[in-house]
Amino acid sequence: MDATTDELLRLAFDRAPAVEANQAISRTRAQEGDELSGATSYELVLPKENVRAWLLDYTLPRLVDYLESSGAKLPQCGGVFLSVFAGDTLHFIRARDVVELLSRWSGLSMAELKQRYGPK
Protein backbone atom coordinates (compact mmCIF):
# COMPACT_ATOMS: atom_id res chain seq x y z
CA MET A 1 0.00 0.00 0.00
CA ASP A 2 1.36 3.41 -0.93
CA ALA A 3 1.52 6.42 1.41
CA THR A 4 -1.52 8.10 -0.16
CA THR A 5 -3.72 5.06 0.25
CA ASP A 6 -2.44 4.56 3.77
CA GLU A 7 -3.18 8.19 4.72
CA LEU A 8 -6.73 7.89 3.39
CA LEU A 9 -7.49 4.52 4.97
CA ARG A 10 -6.16 5.60 8.38
CA LEU A 11 -9.24 7.84 8.54
CA ALA A 12 -11.50 4.79 8.72
CA PHE A 13 -13.72 4.53 11.79
CA ASP A 14 -14.60 0.91 10.99
CA ARG A 15 -13.66 -1.91 8.63
CA ALA A 16 -15.21 -5.11 7.35
CA PRO A 17 -14.34 -7.87 4.91
CA ALA A 18 -15.44 -6.81 1.40
CA VAL A 19 -17.36 -10.08 1.01
CA GLU A 20 -19.66 -8.87 3.82
CA ALA A 21 -20.22 -5.45 2.21
CA ASN A 22 -24.03 -5.47 2.08
CA GLN A 23 -24.46 -6.35 5.74
CA ALA A 24 -21.62 -4.08 6.87
CA ILE A 25 -22.93 -1.07 4.92
CA SER A 26 -26.45 -1.62 6.29
CA ARG A 27 -25.11 -1.84 9.83
CA THR A 28 -23.02 1.30 9.38
CA ARG A 29 -25.97 3.21 7.90
CA ALA A 30 -27.99 2.42 11.01
CA GLN A 31 -25.14 3.27 13.40
CA GLU A 32 -24.18 6.55 11.71
CA GLY A 33 -27.73 7.74 11.07
CA ASP A 34 -30.02 9.57 13.44
CA GLU A 35 -33.24 8.36 15.02
CA LEU A 36 -35.25 9.38 11.94
CA SER A 37 -33.15 7.95 9.15
CA GLY A 38 -30.02 6.01 8.37
CA ALA A 39 -26.87 7.58 7.04
CA THR A 40 -25.96 7.49 3.35
CA SER A 41 -23.13 5.40 1.97
CA TYR A 42 -21.06 6.81 -0.91
CA GLU A 43 -19.17 3.86 -2.35
CA LEU A 44 -15.72 3.89 -3.95
CA VAL A 45 -13.41 1.20 -5.27
CA LEU A 46 -9.83 2.43 -5.00
CA PRO A 47 -7.64 1.82 -8.04
CA LYS A 48 -4.41 -0.10 -7.58
CA GLU A 49 -2.24 2.78 -8.87
CA ASN A 50 -2.29 6.58 -8.96
CA VAL A 51 -4.69 6.77 -6.02
CA ARG A 52 -3.99 10.40 -5.17
CA ALA A 53 -4.53 11.63 -8.73
CA TRP A 54 -7.70 9.52 -9.05
CA LEU A 55 -9.08 10.89 -5.78
CA LEU A 56 -8.34 14.50 -6.74
CA ASP A 57 -9.26 14.37 -10.43
CA TYR A 58 -12.15 11.91 -10.43
CA THR A 59 -13.58 11.51 -6.94
CA LEU A 60 -13.34 15.01 -5.45
CA PRO A 61 -15.46 16.83 -8.07
CA ARG A 62 -18.18 14.16 -8.00
CA LEU A 63 -18.17 13.86 -4.22
CA VAL A 64 -18.48 17.61 -3.65
CA ASP A 65 -21.29 17.86 -6.21
CA TYR A 66 -23.11 14.93 -4.61
CA LEU A 67 -22.74 16.28 -1.06
CA GLU A 68 -23.79 19.81 -1.94
CA SER A 69 -26.75 18.75 -4.09
CA SER A 70 -28.00 16.15 -1.60
CA GLY A 71 -28.06 18.61 1.30
CA ALA A 72 -25.03 17.18 3.11
CA LYS A 73 -23.24 20.52 2.87
CA LEU A 74 -19.50 21.00 3.28
CA PRO A 75 -17.68 21.07 5.61
CA GLN A 76 -19.75 18.83 7.94
CA CYS A 77 -21.21 16.57 5.23
CA GLY A 78 -23.76 15.35 7.74
CA GLY A 79 -25.15 11.87 7.43
CA VAL A 80 -22.75 10.68 4.72
CA PHE A 81 -19.90 8.23 5.00
CA LEU A 82 -17.72 6.65 2.34
CA SER A 83 -17.58 2.90 1.90
CA VAL A 84 -14.13 2.48 0.39
CA PHE A 85 -13.21 -0.87 -1.12
CA ALA A 86 -9.46 -1.46 -1.04
CA GLY A 87 -8.46 -5.00 -1.88
CA ASP A 88 -10.49 -7.44 0.18
CA THR A 89 -11.35 -4.89 2.89
CA LEU A 90 -14.13 -2.35 3.10
CA HIS A 91 -13.20 0.83 4.99
CA PHE A 92 -15.80 3.23 6.40
CA ILE A 93 -14.74 6.88 6.48
CA ARG A 94 -16.86 9.92 7.33
CA ALA A 95 -17.32 12.17 4.31
CA ARG A 96 -16.18 15.25 6.23
CA ASP A 97 -12.83 13.56 6.94
CA VAL A 98 -12.31 12.64 3.28
CA VAL A 99 -13.28 16.13 2.08
CA GLU A 100 -10.91 17.70 4.60
CA LEU A 101 -8.04 15.48 3.42
CA LEU A 102 -8.75 16.10 -0.27
CA SER A 103 -9.08 19.83 0.39
CA ARG A 104 -5.62 19.81 1.94
CA TRP A 105 -4.15 17.74 -0.89
CA SER A 106 -5.72 19.95 -3.57
CA GLY A 107 -4.84 23.22 -1.88
CA LEU A 108 -8.47 24.34 -2.26
CA SER A 109 -10.50 25.75 0.63
CA MET A 110 -14.02 24.49 1.36
CA ALA A 111 -15.43 27.63 -0.29
CA GLU A 112 -13.30 27.01 -3.38
CA LEU A 113 -14.40 23.36 -3.51
CA LYS A 114 -18.07 24.42 -3.37
CA GLN A 115 -17.57 27.08 -6.05
CA ARG A 116 -15.57 24.84 -8.37
CA TYR A 117 -17.40 21.51 -7.98
CA GLY A 118 -20.77 22.27 -6.39
CA PRO A 119 -24.04 22.29 -8.34
CA LYS A 120 -24.29 25.07 -10.91
CSV table of N, CA and C in Angstrom, one decimal:
chain,number,residue,atom,x,y,z
A,1,MET,N,0.9,-1.2,0.0
A,1,MET,CA,0.0,0.0,0.0
A,1,MET,C,0.9,1.2,0.0
A,2,ASP,N,0.6,2.2,-0.9
A,2,ASP,CA,1.4,3.4,-0.9
A,2,ASP,C,1.0,4.4,0.2
A,3,ALA,N,1.7,5.4,0.3
A,3,ALA,CA,1.5,6.4,1.4
A,3,ALA,C,0.2,7.1,1.3
A,4,THR,N,-0.2,7.4,0.1
A,4,THR,CA,-1.5,8.1,-0.2
A,4,THR,C,-2.7,7.2,0.3
A,5,THR,N,-2.7,6.0,-0.1
A,5,THR,CA,-3.7,5.1,0.3
A,5,THR,C,-3.7,4.9,1.8
A,6,ASP,N,-2.6,4.7,2.3
A,6,ASP,CA,-2.4,4.6,3.8
A,6,ASP,C,-3.0,5.8,4.5
A,7,GLU,N,-2.7,7.0,4.1
A,7,GLU,CA,-3.2,8.2,4.7
A,7,GLU,C,-4.7,8.3,4.7
A,8,LEU,N,-5.3,7.9,3.5
A,8,LEU,CA,-6.7,7.9,3.4
A,8,LEU,C,-7.4,6.8,4.3
A,9,LEU,N,-6.9,5.6,4.2
A,9,LEU,CA,-7.5,4.5,5.0
A,9,LEU,C,-7.3,4.6,6.5
A,10,ARG,N,-6.3,5.4,6.9
A,10,ARG,CA,-6.2,5.6,8.4
A,10,ARG,C,-7.3,6.4,9.0
A,11,LEU,N,-8.1,7.1,8.1
A,11,LEU,CA,-9.2,7.8,8.5
A,11,LEU,C,-10.4,7.0,8.9
A,12,ALA,N,-10.4,5.7,8.5
A,12,ALA,CA,-11.5,4.8,8.7
A,12,ALA,C,-11.9,4.7,10.2
A,13,PHE,N,-13.2,4.7,10.4
A,13,PHE,CA,-13.7,4.5,11.8
A,13,PHE,C,-14.2,3.1,12.0
A,14,ASP,N,-14.2,2.3,10.9
A,14,ASP,CA,-14.6,0.9,11.0
A,14,ASP,C,-14.2,0.2,9.7
A,15,ARG,N,-14.1,-1.1,9.8
A,15,ARG,CA,-13.7,-1.9,8.6
A,15,ARG,C,-14.5,-3.2,8.6
A,16,ALA,N,-14.5,-3.8,7.5
A,16,ALA,CA,-15.2,-5.1,7.3
A,16,ALA,C,-14.6,-5.8,6.1
A,17,PRO,N,-14.7,-7.2,6.1
A,17,PRO,CA,-14.3,-7.9,4.9
A,17,PRO,C,-15.2,-7.5,3.7
A,18,ALA,N,-14.7,-7.2,2.6
A,18,ALA,CA,-15.4,-6.8,1.4
A,18,ALA,C,-16.5,-7.8,1.0
A,19,VAL,N,-16.3,-9.1,1.3
A,19,VAL,CA,-17.4,-10.1,1.0
A,19,VAL,C,-18.6,-9.9,1.9
A,20,GLU,N,-18.5,-9.1,2.9
A,20,GLU,CA,-19.7,-8.9,3.8
A,20,GLU,C,-20.2,-7.4,3.6
A,21,ALA,N,-19.9,-6.9,2.4
A,21,ALA,CA,-20.2,-5.5,2.2
A,21,ALA,C,-21.7,-5.1,2.5
A,22,ASN,N,-22.6,-5.8,1.9
A,22,ASN,CA,-24.0,-5.5,2.1
A,22,ASN,C,-24.4,-5.4,3.5
A,23,GLN,N,-24.1,-6.4,4.3
A,23,GLN,CA,-24.5,-6.3,5.7
A,23,GLN,C,-23.7,-5.2,6.5
A,24,ALA,N,-22.4,-5.1,6.2
A,24,ALA,CA,-21.6,-4.1,6.9
A,24,ALA,C,-22.1,-2.7,6.5
A,25,ILE,N,-22.4,-2.4,5.3
A,25,ILE,CA,-22.9,-1.1,4.9
A,25,ILE,C,-24.3,-0.8,5.6
A,26,SER,N,-25.2,-1.8,5.6
A,26,SER,CA,-26.5,-1.6,6.3
A,26,SER,C,-26.3,-1.3,7.8
A,27,ARG,N,-25.4,-2.1,8.4
A,27,ARG,CA,-25.1,-1.8,9.8
A,27,ARG,C,-24.6,-0.4,10.1
A,28,THR,N,-23.6,0.0,9.2
A,28,THR,CA,-23.0,1.3,9.4
A,28,THR,C,-24.0,2.4,9.1
A,29,ARG,N,-24.9,2.2,8.1
A,29,ARG,CA,-26.0,3.2,7.9
A,29,ARG,C,-26.8,3.4,9.2
A,30,ALA,N,-27.2,2.3,9.8
A,30,ALA,CA,-28.0,2.4,11.0
A,30,ALA,C,-27.2,3.1,12.1
A,31,GLN,N,-26.0,2.7,12.3
A,31,GLN,CA,-25.1,3.3,13.4
A,31,GLN,C,-24.8,4.8,13.2
A,32,GLU,N,-24.6,5.2,12.0
A,32,GLU,CA,-24.2,6.5,11.7
A,32,GLU,C,-25.4,7.5,11.5
A,33,GLY,N,-26.6,6.9,11.3
A,33,GLY,CA,-27.7,7.7,11.1
A,33,GLY,C,-28.3,8.3,12.4
A,34,ASP,N,-29.3,9.1,12.2
A,34,ASP,CA,-30.0,9.6,13.4
A,34,ASP,C,-31.3,8.7,13.7
A,35,GLU,N,-32.1,9.1,14.7
A,35,GLU,CA,-33.2,8.4,15.0
A,35,GLU,C,-34.3,8.4,13.9
A,36,LEU,N,-34.2,9.3,13.0
A,36,LEU,CA,-35.2,9.4,11.9
A,36,LEU,C,-34.9,8.6,10.7
A,37,SER,N,-33.6,8.6,10.4
A,37,SER,CA,-33.1,7.9,9.1
A,37,SER,C,-31.7,7.5,9.3
A,38,GLY,N,-31.4,6.5,8.4
A,38,GLY,CA,-30.0,6.0,8.4
A,38,GLY,C,-29.1,7.0,7.6
A,39,ALA,N,-27.9,6.8,7.8
A,39,ALA,CA,-26.9,7.6,7.0
A,39,ALA,C,-26.8,7.1,5.6
A,40,THR,N,-26.1,7.8,4.8
A,40,THR,CA,-26.0,7.5,3.3
A,40,THR,C,-24.5,7.0,3.1
A,41,SER,N,-24.4,5.9,2.3
A,41,SER,CA,-23.1,5.4,2.0
A,41,SER,C,-22.8,5.9,0.6
A,42,TYR,N,-21.6,6.4,0.4
A,42,TYR,CA,-21.1,6.8,-0.9
A,42,TYR,C,-19.9,5.8,-1.2
A,43,GLU,N,-20.1,5.0,-2.2
A,43,GLU,CA,-19.2,3.9,-2.4
A,43,GLU,C,-18.1,4.1,-3.4
A,44,LEU,N,-16.9,3.7,-3.1
A,44,LEU,CA,-15.7,3.9,-4.0
A,44,LEU,C,-14.9,2.6,-4.0
A,45,VAL,N,-14.4,2.3,-5.1
A,45,VAL,CA,-13.4,1.2,-5.3
A,45,VAL,C,-12.1,1.9,-5.6
A,46,LEU,N,-11.1,1.8,-4.7
A,46,LEU,CA,-9.8,2.4,-5.0
A,46,LEU,C,-9.1,1.7,-6.1
A,47,PRO,N,-8.5,2.5,-7.0
A,47,PRO,CA,-7.6,1.8,-8.0
A,47,PRO,C,-6.3,1.3,-7.4
A,48,LYS,N,-5.7,0.5,-8.1
A,48,LYS,CA,-4.4,-0.1,-7.6
A,48,LYS,C,-3.3,0.9,-7.7
A,49,GLU,N,-3.3,1.8,-8.6
A,49,GLU,CA,-2.2,2.8,-8.9
A,49,GLU,C,-2.8,4.2,-9.0
A,50,ASN,N,-1.9,5.2,-8.8
A,50,ASN,CA,-2.3,6.6,-9.0
A,50,ASN,C,-3.5,7.0,-8.1
A,51,VAL,N,-3.5,6.5,-6.9
A,51,VAL,CA,-4.7,6.8,-6.0
A,51,VAL,C,-4.9,8.3,-5.8
A,52,ARG,N,-3.8,9.0,-5.5
A,52,ARG,CA,-4.0,10.4,-5.2
A,52,ARG,C,-4.6,11.2,-6.4
A,53,ALA,N,-4.0,11.0,-7.5
A,53,ALA,CA,-4.5,11.6,-8.7
A,53,ALA,C,-6.0,11.2,-9.0
A,54,TRP,N,-6.3,10.0,-8.8
A,54,TRP,CA,-7.7,9.5,-9.0
A,54,TRP,C,-8.6,10.2,-8.1
A,55,LEU,N,-8.2,10.3,-6.8
A,55,LEU,CA,-9.1,10.9,-5.8
A,55,LEU,C,-9.3,12.4,-6.1
A,56,LEU,N,-8.2,13.1,-6.5
A,56,LEU,CA,-8.3,14.5,-6.7
A,56,LEU,C,-9.0,14.8,-8.1
A,57,ASP,N,-8.7,14.1,-9.1
A,57,ASP,CA,-9.3,14.4,-10.4
A,57,ASP,C,-10.6,13.8,-10.7
A,58,TYR,N,-10.9,12.6,-10.2
A,58,TYR,CA,-12.2,11.9,-10.4
A,58,TYR,C,-13.1,12.0,-9.3
A,59,THR,N,-12.7,11.6,-8.1
A,59,THR,CA,-13.6,11.5,-6.9
A,59,THR,C,-14.0,12.9,-6.4
A,60,LEU,N,-13.0,13.7,-6.1
A,60,LEU,CA,-13.3,15.0,-5.4
A,60,LEU,C,-14.4,15.8,-6.1
A,61,PRO,N,-14.4,16.1,-7.4
A,61,PRO,CA,-15.5,16.8,-8.1
A,61,PRO,C,-16.8,16.2,-7.9
A,62,ARG,N,-16.9,14.9,-8.1
A,62,ARG,CA,-18.2,14.2,-8.0
A,62,ARG,C,-18.7,14.1,-6.6
A,63,LEU,N,-17.8,13.9,-5.6
A,63,LEU,CA,-18.2,13.9,-4.2
A,63,LEU,C,-18.7,15.2,-3.7
A,64,VAL,N,-18.0,16.3,-4.1
A,64,VAL,CA,-18.5,17.6,-3.7
A,64,VAL,C,-19.8,17.9,-4.3
A,65,ASP,N,-20.0,17.6,-5.6
A,65,ASP,CA,-21.3,17.9,-6.2
A,65,ASP,C,-22.4,17.0,-5.5
A,66,TYR,N,-22.1,15.8,-5.3
A,66,TYR,CA,-23.1,14.9,-4.6
A,66,TYR,C,-23.5,15.5,-3.2
A,67,LEU,N,-22.5,15.8,-2.4
A,67,LEU,CA,-22.7,16.3,-1.1
A,67,LEU,C,-23.5,17.6,-1.1
A,68,GLU,N,-23.1,18.5,-1.9
A,68,GLU,CA,-23.8,19.8,-1.9
A,68,GLU,C,-25.2,19.7,-2.5
A,69,SER,N,-25.4,18.9,-3.5
A,69,SER,CA,-26.8,18.8,-4.1
A,69,SER,C,-27.7,17.9,-3.3
A,70,SER,N,-27.2,17.0,-2.4
A,70,SER,CA,-28.0,16.1,-1.6
A,70,SER,C,-28.3,16.8,-0.2
A,71,GLY,N,-27.8,17.9,0.0
A,71,GLY,CA,-28.1,18.6,1.3
A,71,GLY,C,-27.1,18.3,2.4
A,72,ALA,N,-26.1,17.5,2.1
A,72,ALA,CA,-25.0,17.2,3.1
A,72,ALA,C,-23.9,18.2,2.9
A,73,LYS,N,-24.1,19.4,3.2
A,73,LYS,CA,-23.2,20.5,2.9
A,73,LYS,C,-21.9,20.4,3.5
A,74,LEU,N,-20.9,20.9,2.8
A,74,LEU,CA,-19.5,21.0,3.3
A,74,LEU,C,-19.5,22.1,4.3
A,75,PRO,N,-18.7,22.1,5.3
A,75,PRO,CA,-17.7,21.1,5.6
A,75,PRO,C,-18.1,19.9,6.4
A,76,GLN,N,-19.3,19.9,7.0
A,76,GLN,CA,-19.7,18.8,7.9
A,76,GLN,C,-20.2,17.6,7.2
A,77,CYS,N,-20.8,17.7,6.0
A,77,CYS,CA,-21.2,16.6,5.2
A,77,CYS,C,-22.1,15.6,6.0
A,78,GLY,N,-23.0,16.1,6.8
A,78,GLY,CA,-23.8,15.4,7.7
A,78,GLY,C,-24.5,14.2,7.1
A,79,GLY,N,-24.4,13.1,7.8
A,79,GLY,CA,-25.1,11.9,7.4
A,79,GLY,C,-24.6,11.1,6.3
A,80,VAL,N,-23.4,11.4,5.8
A,80,VAL,CA,-22.8,10.7,4.7
A,80,VAL,C,-21.4,10.1,5.1
A,81,PHE,N,-21.2,8.9,4.8
A,81,PHE,CA,-19.9,8.2,5.0
A,81,PHE,C,-19.5,7.6,3.7
A,82,LEU,N,-18.2,7.4,3.5
A,82,LEU,CA,-17.7,6.6,2.3
A,82,LEU,C,-17.5,5.2,2.7
A,83,SER,N,-17.9,4.3,1.8
A,83,SER,CA,-17.6,2.9,1.9
A,83,SER,C,-16.5,2.7,0.8
A,84,VAL,N,-15.3,2.5,1.3
A,84,VAL,CA,-14.1,2.5,0.4
A,84,VAL,C,-13.6,1.0,0.3
A,85,PHE,N,-13.7,0.5,-0.9
A,85,PHE,CA,-13.2,-0.9,-1.1
A,85,PHE,C,-11.7,-0.8,-1.5
A,86,ALA,N,-10.9,-1.4,-0.7
A,86,ALA,CA,-9.5,-1.5,-1.0
A,86,ALA,C,-9.0,-2.9,-0.9
A,87,GLY,N,-8.8,-3.6,-2.0
A,87,GLY,CA,-8.5,-5.0,-1.9
A,87,GLY,C,-9.7,-5.8,-1.3
A,88,ASP,N,-9.4,-6.6,-0.4
A,88,ASP,CA,-10.5,-7.4,0.2
A,88,ASP,C,-11.1,-6.8,1.5
A,89,THR,N,-10.8,-5.6,1.7
A,89,THR,CA,-11.3,-4.9,2.9
A,89,THR,C,-12.2,-3.7,2.5
A,90,LEU,N,-13.2,-3.5,3.3
A,90,LEU,CA,-14.1,-2.3,3.1
A,90,LEU,C,-13.9,-1.4,4.3
A,91,HIS,N,-13.5,-0.2,4.0
A,91,HIS,CA,-13.2,0.8,5.0
A,91,HIS,C,-14.3,1.9,5.0
A,92,PHE,N,-14.8,2.2,6.2
A,92,PHE,CA,-15.8,3.2,6.4
A,92,PHE,C,-15.2,4.5,6.9
A,93,ILE,N,-15.4,5.6,6.2
A,93,ILE,CA,-14.7,6.9,6.5
A,93,ILE,C,-15.8,8.0,6.4
A,94,ARG,N,-15.9,8.8,7.4
A,94,ARG,CA,-16.9,9.9,7.3
A,94,ARG,C,-16.5,10.9,6.2
A,95,ALA,N,-17.5,11.3,5.5
A,95,ALA,CA,-17.3,12.2,4.3
A,95,ALA,C,-16.6,13.4,4.7
A,96,ARG,N,-16.9,14.0,5.8
A,96,ARG,CA,-16.2,15.2,6.2
A,96,ARG,C,-14.7,15.0,6.4
A,97,ASP,N,-14.3,13.8,6.8
A,97,ASP,CA,-12.8,13.6,6.9
A,97,ASP,C,-12.2,13.4,5.6
A,98,VAL,N,-12.9,12.8,4.6
A,98,VAL,CA,-12.3,12.6,3.3
A,98,VAL,C,-12.2,14.0,2.6
A,99,VAL,N,-13.3,14.8,2.7
A,99,VAL,CA,-13.3,16.1,2.1
A,99,VAL,C,-12.2,17.0,2.7
A,100,GLU,N,-12.0,16.9,4.0
A,100,GLU,CA,-10.9,17.7,4.6
A,100,GLU,C,-9.5,17.3,4.1
A,101,LEU,N,-9.3,16.0,3.9
A,101,LEU,CA,-8.0,15.5,3.4
A,101,LEU,C,-7.8,15.9,2.0
A,102,LEU,N,-8.9,15.7,1.1
A,102,LEU,CA,-8.8,16.1,-0.3
A,102,LEU,C,-8.6,17.6,-0.5
A,103,SER,N,-9.2,18.4,0.4
A,103,SER,CA,-9.1,19.8,0.4
A,103,SER,C,-7.6,20.2,0.6
A,104,ARG,N,-7.0,19.6,1.6
A,104,ARG,CA,-5.6,19.8,1.9
A,104,ARG,C,-4.7,19.4,0.8
A,105,TRP,N,-5.0,18.2,0.2
A,105,TRP,CA,-4.1,17.7,-0.9
A,105,TRP,C,-4.3,18.6,-2.1
A,106,SER,N,-5.5,19.1,-2.4
A,106,SER,CA,-5.7,19.9,-3.6
A,106,SER,C,-5.3,21.4,-3.4
A,107,GLY,N,-5.2,21.8,-2.1
A,107,GLY,CA,-4.8,23.2,-1.9
A,107,GLY,C,-6.1,24.1,-2.0
A,108,LEU,N,-7.2,23.6,-2.1
A,108,LEU,CA,-8.5,24.3,-2.3
A,108,LEU,C,-9.2,24.4,-0.9
A,109,SER,N,-9.7,25.6,-0.6
A,109,SER,CA,-10.5,25.7,0.6
A,109,SER,C,-11.9,25.1,0.4
A,110,MET,N,-12.7,25.0,1.5
A,110,MET,CA,-14.0,24.5,1.4
A,110,MET,C,-14.8,25.4,0.4
A,111,ALA,N,-14.7,26.7,0.6
A,111,ALA,CA,-15.4,27.6,-0.3
A,111,ALA,C,-15.0,27.4,-1.8
A,112,GLU,N,-13.8,27.2,-2.0
A,112,GLU,CA,-13.3,27.0,-3.4
A,112,GLU,C,-13.8,25.7,-3.9
A,113,LEU,N,-13.9,24.6,-3.1
A,113,LEU,CA,-14.4,23.4,-3.5
A,113,LEU,C,-15.9,23.5,-3.9
A,114,LYS,N,-16.6,24.2,-3.1
A,114,LYS,CA,-18.1,24.4,-3.4
A,114,LYS,C,-18.2,25.2,-4.7
A,115,GLN,N,-17.5,26.2,-4.8
A,115,GLN,CA,-17.6,27.1,-6.0
A,115,GLN,C,-17.2,26.3,-7.3
A,116,ARG,N,-16.1,25.5,-7.2
A,116,ARG,CA,-15.6,24.8,-8.4
A,116,ARG,C,-16.4,23.6,-8.7
A,117,TYR,N,-16.8,22.8,-7.7
A,117,TYR,CA,-17.4,21.5,-8.0
A,117,TYR,C,-18.9,21.4,-7.6
A,118,GLY,N,-19.4,22.3,-6.8
A,118,GLY,CA,-20.8,22.3,-6.4
A,118,GLY,C,-21.7,22.4,-7.5
A,119,PRO,N,-23.0,22.2,-7.3
A,119,PRO,CA,-24.0,22.3,-8.3
A,119,PRO,C,-24.0,23.7,-8.9
A,120,LYS,N,-24.3,23.8,-10.2
A,120,LYS,CA,-24.3,25.1,-10.9
A,120,LYS,C,-25.7,25.6,-11.0
